[in-house]
mmCIF file of C-alpha atoms and ligand atoms in Angstrom:
data_model
loop_
_atom_site.group_PDB
_atom_site.id
_atom_site.type_symbol
_atom_site.label_atom_id
_atom_site.label_comp_id
_atom_site.label_asym_id
_atom_site.label_seq_id
_atom_site.Cartn_x
_atom_site.Cartn_y
_atom_site.Cartn_z
ATOM 1 C CA UNK A 6 88.504 -24.497 80.840
ATOM 2 C CA UNK A 7 86.806 -22.205 83.443
ATOM 3 C CA UNK A 8 86.043 -18.632 83.747
ATOM 4 C CA UNK A 9 88.595 -18.334 86.725
ATOM 5 C CA UNK A 10 91.737 -19.806 84.950
ATOM 6 C CA UNK A 11 90.718 -17.588 81.850
ATOM 7 C CA UNK A 12 91.490 -14.768 84.274
ATOM 8 C CA UNK A 13 94.331 -15.724 85.603
ATOM 9 C CA UNK A 14 95.749 -16.408 81.922
ATOM 10 C CA UNK A 15 94.589 -12.696 80.943
ATOM 11 C CA UNK A 16 96.397 -11.266 84.428
ATOM 12 C CA UNK A 17 99.616 -13.442 83.601
ATOM 13 C CA UNK A 18 100.171 -12.386 80.423
ATOM 14 C CA UNK A 19 100.128 -8.262 81.574
ATOM 15 C CA UNK A 20 102.007 -9.100 84.999
ATOM 16 C CA UNK A 21 104.037 -6.414 86.076
ATOM 17 C CA UNK A 22 107.689 -5.923 84.220
ATOM 18 C CA UNK A 23 106.060 -8.373 81.677
ATOM 19 C CA UNK A 24 105.291 -7.828 77.788
ATOM 20 C CA UNK A 25 103.981 -10.366 74.800
ATOM 21 C CA UNK A 26 105.926 -10.556 72.279
ATOM 22 C CA UNK A 27 103.733 -10.402 68.809
ATOM 23 C CA UNK A 28 105.764 -12.999 66.501
ATOM 24 C CA UNK A 29 102.350 -13.781 64.293
ATOM 25 C CA UNK A 30 103.184 -12.236 60.908
ATOM 26 C CA UNK A 31 101.725 -13.461 58.142
ATOM 27 C CA UNK A 32 103.574 -15.260 55.508
ATOM 28 C CA UNK A 33 103.740 -11.953 53.288
ATOM 29 C CA UNK A 34 104.495 -9.743 56.217
ATOM 30 C CA UNK A 35 107.630 -11.760 57.583
ATOM 31 C CA UNK A 36 108.406 -12.235 53.740
ATOM 32 C CA UNK A 37 108.740 -8.157 53.641
ATOM 33 C CA UNK A 38 110.689 -8.417 56.767
ATOM 34 C CA UNK A 39 113.085 -10.410 55.470
ATOM 35 C CA UNK A 40 113.378 -8.507 52.425
ATOM 36 C CA UNK A 41 115.107 -5.749 54.772
ATOM 37 C CA UNK A 42 117.780 -8.238 55.556
ATOM 38 C CA UNK A 43 117.751 -10.175 51.821
ATOM 39 C CA UNK A 44 117.036 -13.450 52.893
ATOM 40 C CA UNK A 45 114.255 -15.584 51.142
ATOM 41 C CA UNK A 46 111.289 -16.287 53.277
ATOM 42 C CA UNK A 47 110.734 -20.246 52.913
ATOM 43 C CA UNK A 48 109.220 -22.802 55.658
ATOM 44 C CA UNK A 49 112.876 -22.936 57.139
ATOM 45 C CA UNK A 50 114.373 -19.708 57.128
ATOM 46 C CA UNK A 51 110.855 -18.440 59.031
ATOM 47 C CA UNK A 52 111.319 -21.291 61.660
ATOM 48 C CA UNK A 53 115.264 -20.524 62.036
ATOM 49 C CA UNK A 54 114.097 -16.786 62.910
ATOM 50 C CA UNK A 55 111.567 -17.879 65.267
ATOM 51 C CA UNK A 56 113.425 -20.423 66.867
ATOM 52 C CA UNK A 57 116.298 -18.010 67.361
ATOM 53 C CA UNK A 58 113.513 -15.426 68.949
ATOM 54 C CA UNK A 59 112.478 -17.972 71.289
ATOM 55 C CA UNK A 60 115.531 -19.550 72.370
ATOM 56 C CA UNK A 61 116.719 -16.264 74.026
ATOM 57 C CA UNK A 62 118.129 -17.085 77.335
ATOM 58 C CA UNK A 63 116.054 -15.303 80.002
ATOM 59 C CA UNK A 64 113.573 -14.144 77.650
ATOM 60 C CA UNK A 65 110.896 -14.759 80.234
ATOM 61 C CA UNK A 66 111.872 -12.443 82.908
ATOM 62 C CA UNK A 67 110.529 -9.813 80.360
ATOM 63 C CA UNK A 68 108.010 -11.959 78.145
ATOM 64 C CA UNK A 69 104.763 -13.572 79.491
ATOM 65 C CA UNK A 70 103.201 -14.620 76.083
ATOM 66 C CA UNK A 71 103.974 -15.215 72.666
ATOM 67 C CA UNK A 72 101.750 -14.834 69.563
ATOM 68 C CA UNK A 73 102.272 -17.096 66.855
ATOM 69 C CA UNK A 74 101.141 -17.724 63.482
ATOM 70 C CA UNK A 75 99.963 -20.952 62.017
ATOM 71 C CA UNK A 76 102.441 -22.061 60.535
ATOM 72 C CA UNK A 77 104.868 -21.586 63.578
ATOM 73 C CA UNK A 78 102.709 -23.140 66.048
ATOM 74 C CA UNK A 79 103.260 -26.289 64.008
ATOM 75 C CA UNK A 80 106.971 -26.208 63.428
ATOM 76 C CA UNK A 81 109.773 -27.950 65.020
ATOM 77 C CA UNK A 82 112.772 -26.645 66.311
ATOM 78 C CA UNK A 83 116.494 -27.394 65.110
ATOM 79 C CA UNK A 84 116.832 -30.456 67.617
ATOM 80 C CA UNK A 85 113.071 -31.689 66.714
ATOM 81 C CA UNK A 86 111.438 -29.873 69.728
ATOM 82 C CA UNK A 87 107.742 -28.467 68.743
ATOM 83 C CA UNK A 88 108.685 -24.457 69.064
ATOM 84 C CA UNK A 89 105.693 -24.044 71.169
ATOM 85 C CA UNK A 90 107.054 -26.462 73.480
ATOM 86 C CA UNK A 91 110.402 -24.025 74.189
ATOM 87 C CA UNK A 92 108.002 -21.289 74.833
ATOM 88 C CA UNK A 93 105.932 -23.605 77.215
ATOM 89 C CA UNK A 94 109.478 -24.748 79.491
ATOM 90 C CA UNK A 95 110.293 -21.174 79.890
ATOM 91 C CA UNK A 96 106.831 -20.756 81.280
ATOM 92 C CA UNK A 97 106.139 -18.263 78.371
ATOM 93 C CA UNK A 98 102.712 -18.808 77.335
ATOM 94 C CA UNK A 99 102.089 -19.367 73.619
ATOM 95 C CA UNK A 100 98.735 -17.840 71.898
ATOM 96 C CA UNK A 101 97.563 -17.929 68.065
ATOM 97 C CA UNK A 102 96.560 -15.247 65.641
ATOM 98 C CA UNK A 103 93.526 -16.733 64.269
ATOM 99 C CA UNK A 104 92.065 -13.918 61.831
ATOM 100 C CA UNK A 105 92.864 -14.689 58.393
ATOM 101 C CA UNK A 106 94.088 -11.043 57.321
ATOM 102 C CA UNK A 107 92.255 -8.438 56.014
ATOM 103 C CA UNK A 108 90.103 -7.226 52.368
ATOM 104 C CA UNK A 109 88.918 -4.692 50.828
ATOM 105 C CA UNK A 110 85.489 -3.887 52.227
ATOM 106 C CA UNK A 111 82.905 -3.997 49.754
ATOM 107 C CA UNK A 112 81.790 -0.547 48.591
ATOM 108 C CA UNK A 113 83.640 1.041 50.597
ATOM 109 C CA UNK A 114 86.870 2.108 49.093
ATOM 110 C CA UNK A 115 90.205 3.007 51.254
ATOM 111 C CA UNK A 116 88.451 0.560 54.183
ATOM 112 C CA UNK A 117 89.167 -2.931 54.898
ATOM 113 C CA UNK A 118 87.232 -5.915 56.814
ATOM 114 C CA UNK A 119 89.249 -8.805 58.780
ATOM 115 C CA UNK A 120 87.676 -12.136 57.633
ATOM 116 C CA UNK A 121 88.378 -15.591 59.591
ATOM 117 C CA UNK A 122 85.006 -16.017 61.558
ATOM 118 C CA UNK A 123 83.943 -18.765 59.287
ATOM 119 C CA UNK A 124 85.274 -22.431 60.725
ATOM 120 C CA UNK A 125 86.551 -20.228 63.331
ATOM 121 C CA UNK A 126 84.360 -22.430 66.038
ATOM 122 C CA UNK A 127 86.040 -26.029 64.702
ATOM 123 C CA UNK A 128 89.585 -24.398 64.560
ATOM 124 C CA UNK A 129 90.203 -23.261 67.745
ATOM 125 C CA UNK A 130 89.917 -26.649 69.585
ATOM 126 C CA UNK A 131 93.275 -27.899 67.865
ATOM 127 C CA UNK A 132 94.986 -24.872 68.730
ATOM 128 C CA UNK A 133 94.500 -25.378 72.252
ATOM 129 C CA UNK A 134 95.485 -28.832 71.945
ATOM 130 C CA UNK A 135 98.635 -27.703 70.383
ATOM 131 C CA UNK A 136 99.065 -25.654 73.315
ATOM 132 C CA UNK A 137 97.708 -22.142 72.810
ATOM 133 C CA UNK A 138 95.780 -20.155 75.610
ATOM 134 C CA UNK A 139 95.059 -17.209 73.883
ATOM 135 C CA UNK A 140 94.133 -15.658 70.365
ATOM 136 C CA UNK A 141 94.304 -12.726 68.806
ATOM 137 C CA UNK A 142 92.349 -10.694 66.082
ATOM 138 C CA UNK A 143 93.131 -7.650 64.047
ATOM 139 C CA UNK A 144 90.795 -5.063 62.824
ATOM 140 C CA UNK A 145 92.545 -1.841 60.952
ATOM 141 C CA UNK A 146 90.964 1.141 60.609
ATOM 142 C CA UNK A 147 92.451 3.738 58.355
ATOM 143 C CA UNK A 148 92.142 7.852 58.594
ATOM 144 C CA UNK A 149 91.495 9.429 55.190
ATOM 145 C CA UNK A 150 89.301 11.376 53.299
ATOM 146 C CA UNK A 151 85.643 10.616 54.861
ATOM 147 C CA UNK A 152 87.010 7.528 56.390
ATOM 148 C CA UNK A 153 86.297 5.730 58.562
ATOM 149 C CA UNK A 154 82.962 5.195 57.763
ATOM 150 C CA UNK A 155 80.550 4.031 60.724
ATOM 151 C CA UNK A 156 79.886 1.186 58.289
ATOM 152 C CA UNK A 157 83.404 -0.334 58.616
ATOM 153 C CA UNK A 158 84.157 0.381 62.068
ATOM 154 C CA UNK A 159 80.550 -1.226 63.172
ATOM 155 C CA UNK A 160 81.474 -3.924 61.029
ATOM 156 C CA UNK A 161 84.931 -4.563 62.144
ATOM 157 C CA UNK A 162 83.503 -4.075 65.823
ATOM 158 C CA UNK A 163 81.312 -6.922 65.137
ATOM 159 C CA UNK A 164 83.736 -9.158 63.862
ATOM 160 C CA UNK A 165 85.934 -8.482 67.084
ATOM 161 C CA UNK A 166 83.571 -9.671 69.384
ATOM 162 C CA UNK A 167 82.267 -12.412 67.667
ATOM 163 C CA UNK A 168 85.949 -13.585 67.300
ATOM 164 C CA UNK A 169 85.940 -13.176 71.411
ATOM 165 C CA UNK A 170 82.521 -14.930 71.869
ATOM 166 C CA UNK A 171 84.077 -17.839 70.198
ATOM 167 C CA UNK A 172 87.576 -17.700 72.040
ATOM 168 C CA UNK A 173 86.271 -17.183 75.467
ATOM 169 C CA UNK A 174 83.806 -20.374 74.443
ATOM 170 C CA UNK A 175 86.893 -22.478 73.414
ATOM 171 C CA UNK A 176 88.651 -21.699 76.968
ATOM 172 C CA UNK A 177 90.965 -19.262 75.212
ATOM 173 C CA UNK A 178 91.530 -15.657 76.412
ATOM 174 C CA UNK A 179 91.026 -13.425 73.153
ATOM 175 C CA UNK A 180 93.156 -10.270 72.766
ATOM 176 C CA UNK A 181 90.879 -7.860 70.671
ATOM 177 C CA UNK A 182 92.942 -5.353 68.480
ATOM 178 C CA UNK A 183 91.299 -2.450 66.751
ATOM 179 C CA UNK A 184 94.272 -0.792 65.368
ATOM 180 C CA UNK A 185 94.015 2.845 64.369
ATOM 181 C CA UNK A 186 96.771 2.974 61.229
ATOM 182 C CA UNK A 187 99.451 5.797 61.647
ATOM 183 C CA UNK A 188 99.317 6.157 58.071
ATOM 184 C CA UNK A 189 98.625 9.609 56.465
ATOM 185 C CA UNK A 190 98.885 13.055 57.757
ATOM 186 C CA UNK A 191 95.947 13.827 59.886
ATOM 187 C CA UNK A 192 96.971 15.724 63.714
ATOM 188 C CA UNK A 193 97.015 13.596 66.849
ATOM 189 C CA UNK A 194 93.373 14.989 67.723
ATOM 190 C CA UNK A 195 91.953 13.367 64.694
ATOM 191 C CA UNK A 196 93.709 9.826 65.797
ATOM 192 C CA UNK A 197 92.089 10.541 69.070
ATOM 193 C CA UNK A 198 88.819 11.164 68.049
ATOM 194 C CA UNK A 199 88.729 7.922 65.745
ATOM 195 C CA UNK A 200 90.312 5.909 68.327
ATOM 196 C CA UNK A 201 87.545 6.754 70.765
ATOM 197 C CA UNK A 202 84.559 5.789 68.695
ATOM 198 C CA UNK A 203 86.492 2.888 67.597
ATOM 199 C CA UNK A 204 86.795 1.859 71.133
ATOM 200 C CA UNK A 205 83.296 2.856 72.284
ATOM 201 C CA UNK A 206 82.099 0.811 69.166
ATOM 202 C CA UNK A 207 84.124 -2.250 70.078
ATOM 203 C CA UNK A 208 83.279 -2.141 73.795
ATOM 204 C CA UNK A 209 79.377 -1.853 72.923
ATOM 205 C CA UNK A 210 79.680 -4.887 70.422
ATOM 206 C CA UNK A 211 81.433 -7.141 73.157
ATOM 207 C CA UNK A 212 78.848 -6.149 75.849
ATOM 208 C CA UNK A 213 75.894 -6.960 73.125
ATOM 209 C CA UNK A 214 78.337 -10.696 72.531
ATOM 210 C CA UNK A 215 78.007 -11.369 76.313
ATOM 211 C CA UNK A 216 82.053 -11.229 76.169
ATOM 212 C CA UNK A 217 83.470 -11.434 79.569
ATOM 213 C CA UNK A 218 85.399 -7.761 79.919
ATOM 214 C CA UNK A 219 87.510 -9.776 82.715
ATOM 215 C CA UNK A 220 88.578 -12.757 80.732
ATOM 216 C CA UNK A 221 89.940 -10.730 77.654
ATOM 217 C CA UNK A 222 92.938 -8.021 76.532
ATOM 218 C CA UNK A 223 92.878 -5.001 74.702
ATOM 219 C CA UNK A 224 95.589 -4.227 72.072
ATOM 220 C CA UNK A 225 95.394 -0.781 70.413
ATOM 221 C CA UNK A 226 97.350 1.777 68.858
ATOM 222 C CA UNK A 227 98.689 4.569 71.072
ATOM 223 C CA UNK A 228 97.488 8.082 70.366
ATOM 224 C CA UNK A 229 99.472 9.892 67.761
ATOM 225 C CA UNK A 230 99.564 12.060 64.954
ATOM 226 C CA UNK A 231 99.990 10.320 61.472
ATOM 227 C CA UNK A 232 103.647 9.296 60.069
ATOM 228 C CA UNK A 233 103.310 12.021 57.604
ATOM 229 C CA UNK A 234 102.244 15.019 59.870
ATOM 230 C CA UNK A 235 105.155 17.213 59.881
ATOM 231 C CA UNK A 236 105.433 17.851 63.844
ATOM 232 C CA UNK A 237 105.209 14.581 65.655
ATOM 233 C CA UNK A 238 103.901 15.031 69.409
ATOM 234 C CA UNK A 239 106.228 14.914 72.328
ATOM 235 C CA UNK A 240 106.173 11.878 74.423
ATOM 236 C CA UNK A 241 103.841 13.322 77.182
ATOM 237 C CA UNK A 242 101.800 14.570 75.122
ATOM 238 C CA UNK A 243 101.348 10.962 73.374
ATOM 239 C CA UNK A 244 100.594 9.793 77.355
ATOM 240 C CA UNK A 245 98.160 12.012 78.016
ATOM 241 C CA UNK A 246 96.179 11.665 75.436
ATOM 242 C CA UNK A 247 96.556 7.967 75.004
ATOM 243 C CA UNK A 248 94.958 7.532 78.822
ATOM 244 C CA UNK A 249 92.475 10.515 78.230
ATOM 245 C CA UNK A 250 91.003 8.361 75.411
ATOM 246 C CA UNK A 251 91.396 4.618 76.923
ATOM 247 C CA UNK A 252 89.695 6.574 80.106
ATOM 248 C CA UNK A 253 86.723 7.653 78.523
ATOM 249 C CA UNK A 254 85.818 4.085 76.562
ATOM 250 C CA UNK A 255 87.514 1.164 78.425
ATOM 251 C CA UNK A 256 85.969 -0.546 81.101
ATOM 252 C CA UNK A 257 87.880 -0.750 84.153
ATOM 253 C CA UNK A 258 87.031 -4.490 84.587
ATOM 254 C CA UNK A 259 89.595 -5.364 82.043
ATOM 255 C CA UNK A 260 92.939 -6.738 82.937
ATOM 256 C CA UNK A 261 95.064 -4.865 81.065
ATOM 257 C CA UNK A 262 95.791 -2.709 77.939
ATOM 258 C CA UNK A 263 98.697 -3.970 75.608
ATOM 259 C CA UNK A 264 100.026 -1.517 72.961
ATOM 260 C CA UNK A 265 101.342 -2.153 69.468
ATOM 261 C CA UNK A 266 104.441 -0.382 67.887
ATOM 262 C CA UNK A 267 102.180 0.130 64.483
ATOM 263 C CA UNK A 268 105.669 1.692 62.625
ATOM 264 C CA UNK A 269 106.863 3.895 65.740
ATOM 265 C CA UNK A 270 110.453 4.103 65.970
ATOM 266 C CA UNK A 271 111.272 1.278 68.823
ATOM 267 C CA UNK A 272 113.122 3.239 71.118
ATOM 268 C CA UNK A 273 110.155 5.966 70.811
ATOM 269 C CA UNK A 274 107.635 3.335 71.689
ATOM 270 C CA UNK A 275 109.553 2.174 74.620
ATOM 271 C CA UNK A 276 109.582 6.152 75.898
ATOM 272 C CA UNK A 277 105.954 6.371 75.373
ATOM 273 C CA UNK A 278 105.092 3.406 77.101
ATOM 274 C CA UNK A 279 106.972 4.801 80.012
ATOM 275 C CA UNK A 280 105.349 7.572 80.111
ATOM 276 C CA UNK A 281 102.338 6.284 80.574
ATOM 277 C CA UNK A 282 103.277 3.642 83.309
ATOM 278 C CA UNK A 283 104.385 6.943 85.388
ATOM 279 C CA UNK A 284 100.756 7.962 85.619
ATOM 280 C CA UNK A 285 98.950 6.661 89.253
ATOM 281 C CA UNK A 286 95.679 5.149 89.667
ATOM 282 C CA UNK A 287 95.373 3.757 86.020
ATOM 283 C CA UNK A 288 92.533 0.834 86.229
ATOM 284 C CA UNK A 289 94.566 -1.419 84.036
ATOM 285 C CA UNK A 290 98.173 -2.993 83.582
ATOM 286 C CA UNK A 291 99.621 -1.039 80.327
ATOM 287 C CA UNK A 292 101.700 -3.469 78.761
ATOM 288 C CA UNK A 293 103.175 -3.967 75.524
ATOM 289 C CA UNK A 294 102.572 -6.571 72.724
ATOM 290 C CA UNK A 295 105.176 -5.167 69.920
ATOM 291 C CA UNK A 296 106.250 -6.780 66.562
ATOM 292 C CA UNK A 297 108.582 -4.214 64.731
ATOM 293 C CA UNK A 298 109.166 -2.413 67.924
ATOM 294 C CA UNK A 299 110.817 -5.718 69.578
ATOM 295 C CA UNK A 300 111.678 -7.694 66.668
ATOM 296 C CA UNK A 301 113.115 -4.749 64.155
ATOM 297 C CA UNK A 302 116.799 -4.570 65.833
ATOM 298 C CA UNK A 303 116.984 -8.368 66.671
ATOM 299 C CA UNK A 304 116.147 -9.275 62.953
ATOM 300 C CA UNK A 305 119.091 -6.518 61.771
ATOM 301 C CA UNK A 306 121.334 -8.430 64.320
ATOM 302 C CA UNK A 307 120.232 -12.017 63.519
ATOM 303 C CA UNK A 308 120.703 -11.041 59.453
ATOM 304 C CA UNK A 309 119.879 -14.948 58.831
ATOM 305 C CA UNK A 310 122.962 -16.693 60.630
ATOM 306 C CA UNK A 311 124.037 -14.927 63.878
ATOM 307 C CA UNK A 312 121.656 -16.641 66.560
ATOM 308 C CA UNK A 313 123.692 -14.449 69.767
ATOM 309 C CA UNK A 314 123.915 -11.477 68.117
ATOM 310 C CA UNK A 315 119.762 -11.297 67.929
ATOM 311 C CA UNK A 316 119.319 -13.209 70.927
ATOM 312 C CA UNK A 317 121.109 -9.961 72.491
ATOM 313 C CA UNK A 318 118.933 -7.222 70.551
ATOM 314 C CA UNK A 319 115.837 -8.972 71.407
ATOM 315 C CA UNK A 320 116.807 -9.202 74.934
ATOM 316 C CA UNK A 321 117.935 -5.957 75.138
ATOM 317 C CA UNK A 322 114.336 -4.428 73.649
ATOM 318 C CA UNK A 323 112.801 -6.656 75.912
ATOM 319 C CA UNK A 324 114.557 -5.682 79.235
ATOM 320 C CA UNK A 325 113.744 -1.460 78.123
ATOM 321 C CA UNK A 326 110.132 -2.478 77.592
ATOM 322 C CA UNK A 327 110.242 -4.707 81.070
ATOM 323 C CA UNK A 328 111.666 -1.328 82.460
ATOM 324 C CA UNK A 329 108.940 0.686 80.924
ATOM 325 C CA UNK A 330 106.389 -1.511 82.246
ATOM 326 C CA UNK A 331 107.610 -0.023 85.844
ATOM 327 C CA UNK A 332 107.849 3.788 84.482
ATOM 328 C CA UNK A 333 111.606 3.027 85.306
ATOM 329 C CA UNK A 334 113.422 3.474 81.947
ATOM 330 C CA UNK A 335 116.201 5.631 81.332
ATOM 331 C CA UNK A 336 117.793 6.393 78.094
ATOM 332 C CA UNK A 337 120.906 5.142 79.598
ATOM 333 C CA UNK A 338 119.480 1.627 79.459
ATOM 334 C CA UNK A 339 119.771 2.096 75.501
ATOM 335 C CA UNK A 340 123.610 2.649 75.804
ATOM 336 C CA UNK A 341 124.073 -0.627 78.583
ATOM 337 C CA UNK A 342 124.155 -3.916 76.820
ATOM 338 C CA UNK A 343 122.726 -6.509 78.763
ATOM 339 C CA UNK A 344 125.084 -9.994 79.003
ATOM 340 C CA UNK A 345 123.095 -12.538 77.836
HETATM 341 P P1 LIG B 421 103.541 -3.813 65.599
HETATM 342 O O1 LIG B 421 103.852 -3.853 66.781
HETATM 343 O O2 LIG B 421 104.864 -4.237 64.754
HETATM 344 O O3 LIG B 421 102.297 -2.919 65.251
HETATM 345 O O4 LIG B 421 102.838 -5.340 65.584
HETATM 346 C C1 LIG B 421 101.574 -6.031 66.233
HETATM 347 C C2 LIG B 421 100.817 -6.471 65.652
HETATM 348 O O5 LIG B 421 100.627 -7.981 66.399
HETATM 349 C C3 LIG B 421 100.464 -6.342 64.697
HETATM 350 O O6 LIG B 421 98.779 -7.209 64.677
#
């Protein structure tokens, strides 16, 4: 696949009004989510849940891409159709999480490094064959006493850059995700400083590894206070701080930035995305790649069996976030229930 194709895939993933559904929870993470509805996590319940998400009628109006987990990209629906084909038929671009999760960084208590580079070059062509057109790798940076350290930031940035270079080599659009966690009682200013340092280091490494910026996407946290910080910032302040941080660190040639939800309340995540999309003259598309903020209501509504209720809940959140991409979301949308 040539470079022009990679850029057009990156641009399609952040087309106006569209977002990315992150459905790439690892088995331990989806098991934790299923515990909230008292559902046993088995290969089949995970398949049934993802099948419910992907078959939501009209999902393609709001969702341009879905990030899958390795198990899911190999699964078939109850009608024996590959789950990937359900997405492809709707014009939704399938993607794949290729990192192997985080491990404690040796010698740096409280810090993590993302693993998965070994053998990655060999794994990628199989994903291309199975229909994936983009990849994702998530690095996590925690804020705490004396952390993050420069070592943790640069080790994770280095891994992100190597992942991105290997993905582009294989003809896949990398989504580079450095996530500064919301855990803790830090201020919004502290989150902004750490995110700025992380992004600065990530783009330096990407350049050093000759990653084509126009052929990738950035997935990042919004700038907000830690979950346990007393006073949560208001929506305009989050939008201002986030755009200020990005403006100082992200090259204009990047096609788009997609935000993760990171444990924010789902409606708040939509409000903040909406506020950012009301700014003029932003050089990048400002999209979303939410897992929890798109799926949480759908998981509760589905509750292991109610497919139509799950569809309606997912479509509702997807529609709200799609409106937020144009800065046209309003709270009234929360009370209107769209007809499927
Ligand atoms: P959340 O939106 O739940 O943070 O998940 C996004 C994601 O893909 C994390 O890697």
